[in-house]
Tab-separated table of C-alpha atoms in Angstrom:
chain	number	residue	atom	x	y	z
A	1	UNK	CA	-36.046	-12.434	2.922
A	2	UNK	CA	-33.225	-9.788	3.620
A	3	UNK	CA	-34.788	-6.920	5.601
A	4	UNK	CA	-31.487	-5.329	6.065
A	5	UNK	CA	-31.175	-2.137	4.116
A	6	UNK	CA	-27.106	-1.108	4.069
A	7	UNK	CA	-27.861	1.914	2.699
A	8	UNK	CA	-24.854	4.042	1.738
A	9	UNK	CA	-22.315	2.487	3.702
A	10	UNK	CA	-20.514	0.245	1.004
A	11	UNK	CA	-19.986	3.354	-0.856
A	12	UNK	CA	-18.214	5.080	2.253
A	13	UNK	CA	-16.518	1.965	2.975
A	14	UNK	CA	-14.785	2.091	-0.977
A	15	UNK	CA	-13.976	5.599	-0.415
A	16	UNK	CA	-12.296	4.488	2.997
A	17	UNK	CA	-10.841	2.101	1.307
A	18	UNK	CA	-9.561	4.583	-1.608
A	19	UNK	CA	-8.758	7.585	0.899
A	20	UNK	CA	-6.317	4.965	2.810
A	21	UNK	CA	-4.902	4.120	-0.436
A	22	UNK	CA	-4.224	7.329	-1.975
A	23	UNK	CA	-2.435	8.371	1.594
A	24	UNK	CA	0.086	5.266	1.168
A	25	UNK	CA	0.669	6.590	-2.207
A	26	UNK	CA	2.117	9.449	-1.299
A	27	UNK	CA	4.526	7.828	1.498
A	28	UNK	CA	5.523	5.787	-1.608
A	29	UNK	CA	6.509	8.798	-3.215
A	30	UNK	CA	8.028	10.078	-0.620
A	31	UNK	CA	10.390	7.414	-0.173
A	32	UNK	CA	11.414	6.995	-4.099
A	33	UNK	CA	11.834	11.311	-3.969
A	34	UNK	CA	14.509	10.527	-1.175
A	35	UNK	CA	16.370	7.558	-3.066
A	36	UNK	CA	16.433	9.802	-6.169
A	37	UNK	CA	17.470	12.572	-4.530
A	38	UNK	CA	19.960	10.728	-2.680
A	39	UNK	CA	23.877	10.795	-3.016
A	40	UNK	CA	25.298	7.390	-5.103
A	41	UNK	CA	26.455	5.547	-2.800
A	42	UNK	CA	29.964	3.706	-3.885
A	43	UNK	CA	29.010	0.016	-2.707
A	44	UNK	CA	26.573	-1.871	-4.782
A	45	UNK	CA	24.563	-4.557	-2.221
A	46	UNK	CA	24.288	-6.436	-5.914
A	47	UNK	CA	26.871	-7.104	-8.300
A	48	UNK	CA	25.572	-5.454	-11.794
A	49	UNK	CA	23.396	-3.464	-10.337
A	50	UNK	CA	24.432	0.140	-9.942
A	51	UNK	CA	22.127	2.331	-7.838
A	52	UNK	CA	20.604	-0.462	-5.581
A	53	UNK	CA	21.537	0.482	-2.600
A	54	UNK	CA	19.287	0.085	0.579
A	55	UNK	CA	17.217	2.857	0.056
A	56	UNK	CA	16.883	1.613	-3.054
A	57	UNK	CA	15.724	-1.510	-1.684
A	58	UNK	CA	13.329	0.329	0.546
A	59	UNK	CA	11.740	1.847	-2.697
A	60	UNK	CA	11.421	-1.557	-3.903
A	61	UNK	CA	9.982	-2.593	-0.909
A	62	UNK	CA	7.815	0.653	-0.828
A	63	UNK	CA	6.314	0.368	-4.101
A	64	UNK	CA	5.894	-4.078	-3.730
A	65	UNK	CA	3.534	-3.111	-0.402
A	66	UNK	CA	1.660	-0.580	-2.351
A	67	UNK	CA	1.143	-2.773	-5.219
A	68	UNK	CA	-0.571	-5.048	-2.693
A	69	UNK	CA	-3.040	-2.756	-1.331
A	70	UNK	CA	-3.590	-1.506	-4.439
A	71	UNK	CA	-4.981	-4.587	-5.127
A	72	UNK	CA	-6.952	-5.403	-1.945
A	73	UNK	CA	-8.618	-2.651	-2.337
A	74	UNK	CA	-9.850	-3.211	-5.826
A	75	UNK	CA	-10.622	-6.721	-4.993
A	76	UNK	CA	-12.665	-5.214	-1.672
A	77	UNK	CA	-13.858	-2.291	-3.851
A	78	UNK	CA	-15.343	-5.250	-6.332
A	79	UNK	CA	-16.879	-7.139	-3.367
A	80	UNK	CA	-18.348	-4.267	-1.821
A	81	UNK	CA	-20.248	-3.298	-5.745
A	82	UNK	CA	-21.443	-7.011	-5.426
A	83	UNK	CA	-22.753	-7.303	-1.857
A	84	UNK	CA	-22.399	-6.217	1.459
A	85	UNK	CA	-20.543	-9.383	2.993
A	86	UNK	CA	-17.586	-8.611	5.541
A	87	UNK	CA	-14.102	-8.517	4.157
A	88	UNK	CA	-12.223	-12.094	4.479
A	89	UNK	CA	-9.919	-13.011	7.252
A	90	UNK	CA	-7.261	-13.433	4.299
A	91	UNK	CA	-7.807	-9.864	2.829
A	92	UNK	CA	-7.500	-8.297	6.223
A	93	UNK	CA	-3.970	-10.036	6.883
A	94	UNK	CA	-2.673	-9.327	3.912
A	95	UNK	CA	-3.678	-5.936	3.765
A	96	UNK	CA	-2.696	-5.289	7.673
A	97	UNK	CA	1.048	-7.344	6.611
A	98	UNK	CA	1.678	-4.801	3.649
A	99	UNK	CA	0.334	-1.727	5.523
A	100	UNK	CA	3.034	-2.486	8.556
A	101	UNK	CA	5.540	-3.386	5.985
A	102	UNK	CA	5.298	-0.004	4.074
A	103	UNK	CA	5.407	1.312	7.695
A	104	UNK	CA	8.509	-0.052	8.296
A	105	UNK	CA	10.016	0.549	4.946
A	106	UNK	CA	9.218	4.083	5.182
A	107	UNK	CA	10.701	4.528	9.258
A	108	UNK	CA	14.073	2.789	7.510
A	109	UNK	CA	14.109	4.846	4.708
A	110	UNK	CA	13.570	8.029	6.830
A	111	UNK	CA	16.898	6.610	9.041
A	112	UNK	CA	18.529	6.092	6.112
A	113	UNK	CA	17.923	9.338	4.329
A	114	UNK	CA	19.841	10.630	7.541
């Protein structure tokens, strides 16, 4: 027999969850606003394609880590609906690995963007 009662804190947890979320977001944004604001630059890093240059690698980079947390948190969001178990060793890395990559992306992009 569970006695524990967890009371309301799965639902602040999601919104912890969604509030971190919705903050990366808009660093996202931030760094595709400065590679479309940018000037062209005249070297192409890939043959055939025009306009990838590294920021626009670091908005590709940008929007891959947010797709990622994106989905941690609906797959913790789901878990959290279903129980109150802690969040898996896996789900932490991966979500800690995308949160320093967007990091990083987003202190290149700023050194970039001059």
């Amino acid at each position: 027999m569970d006695l524990r009662d967890p009371g309301l804190q799965p639902e602040r947890t999601t919104l912890a969850w969604r509030r971190t979320l919705i903050s990366l977001v808009v660093v996202d944004l931030f760094i595709w606003r400065s590679w479309l604001t940018s000037e062209p630059s005249t070297g192409h890093l890939i043959p055939g394609l025009p306009g990838l240059d590294y920021q626009g690698i670091c908005a590709l980079m940008a929007a891959a880590a947010t797709v990622v947390l994106a989905s941690v948190v609906w797959v913790r969001s789901r878990q959290l609906h279903a129980g109150t178990e802690a969040a898996s060793a896996r789900l932490i890395f991966v979500s800690t690995l995308a949160v320093i990559g967007l990091g990083l992306t987003a202190i290149a992009a700023i050194a970039l963007g001059g």
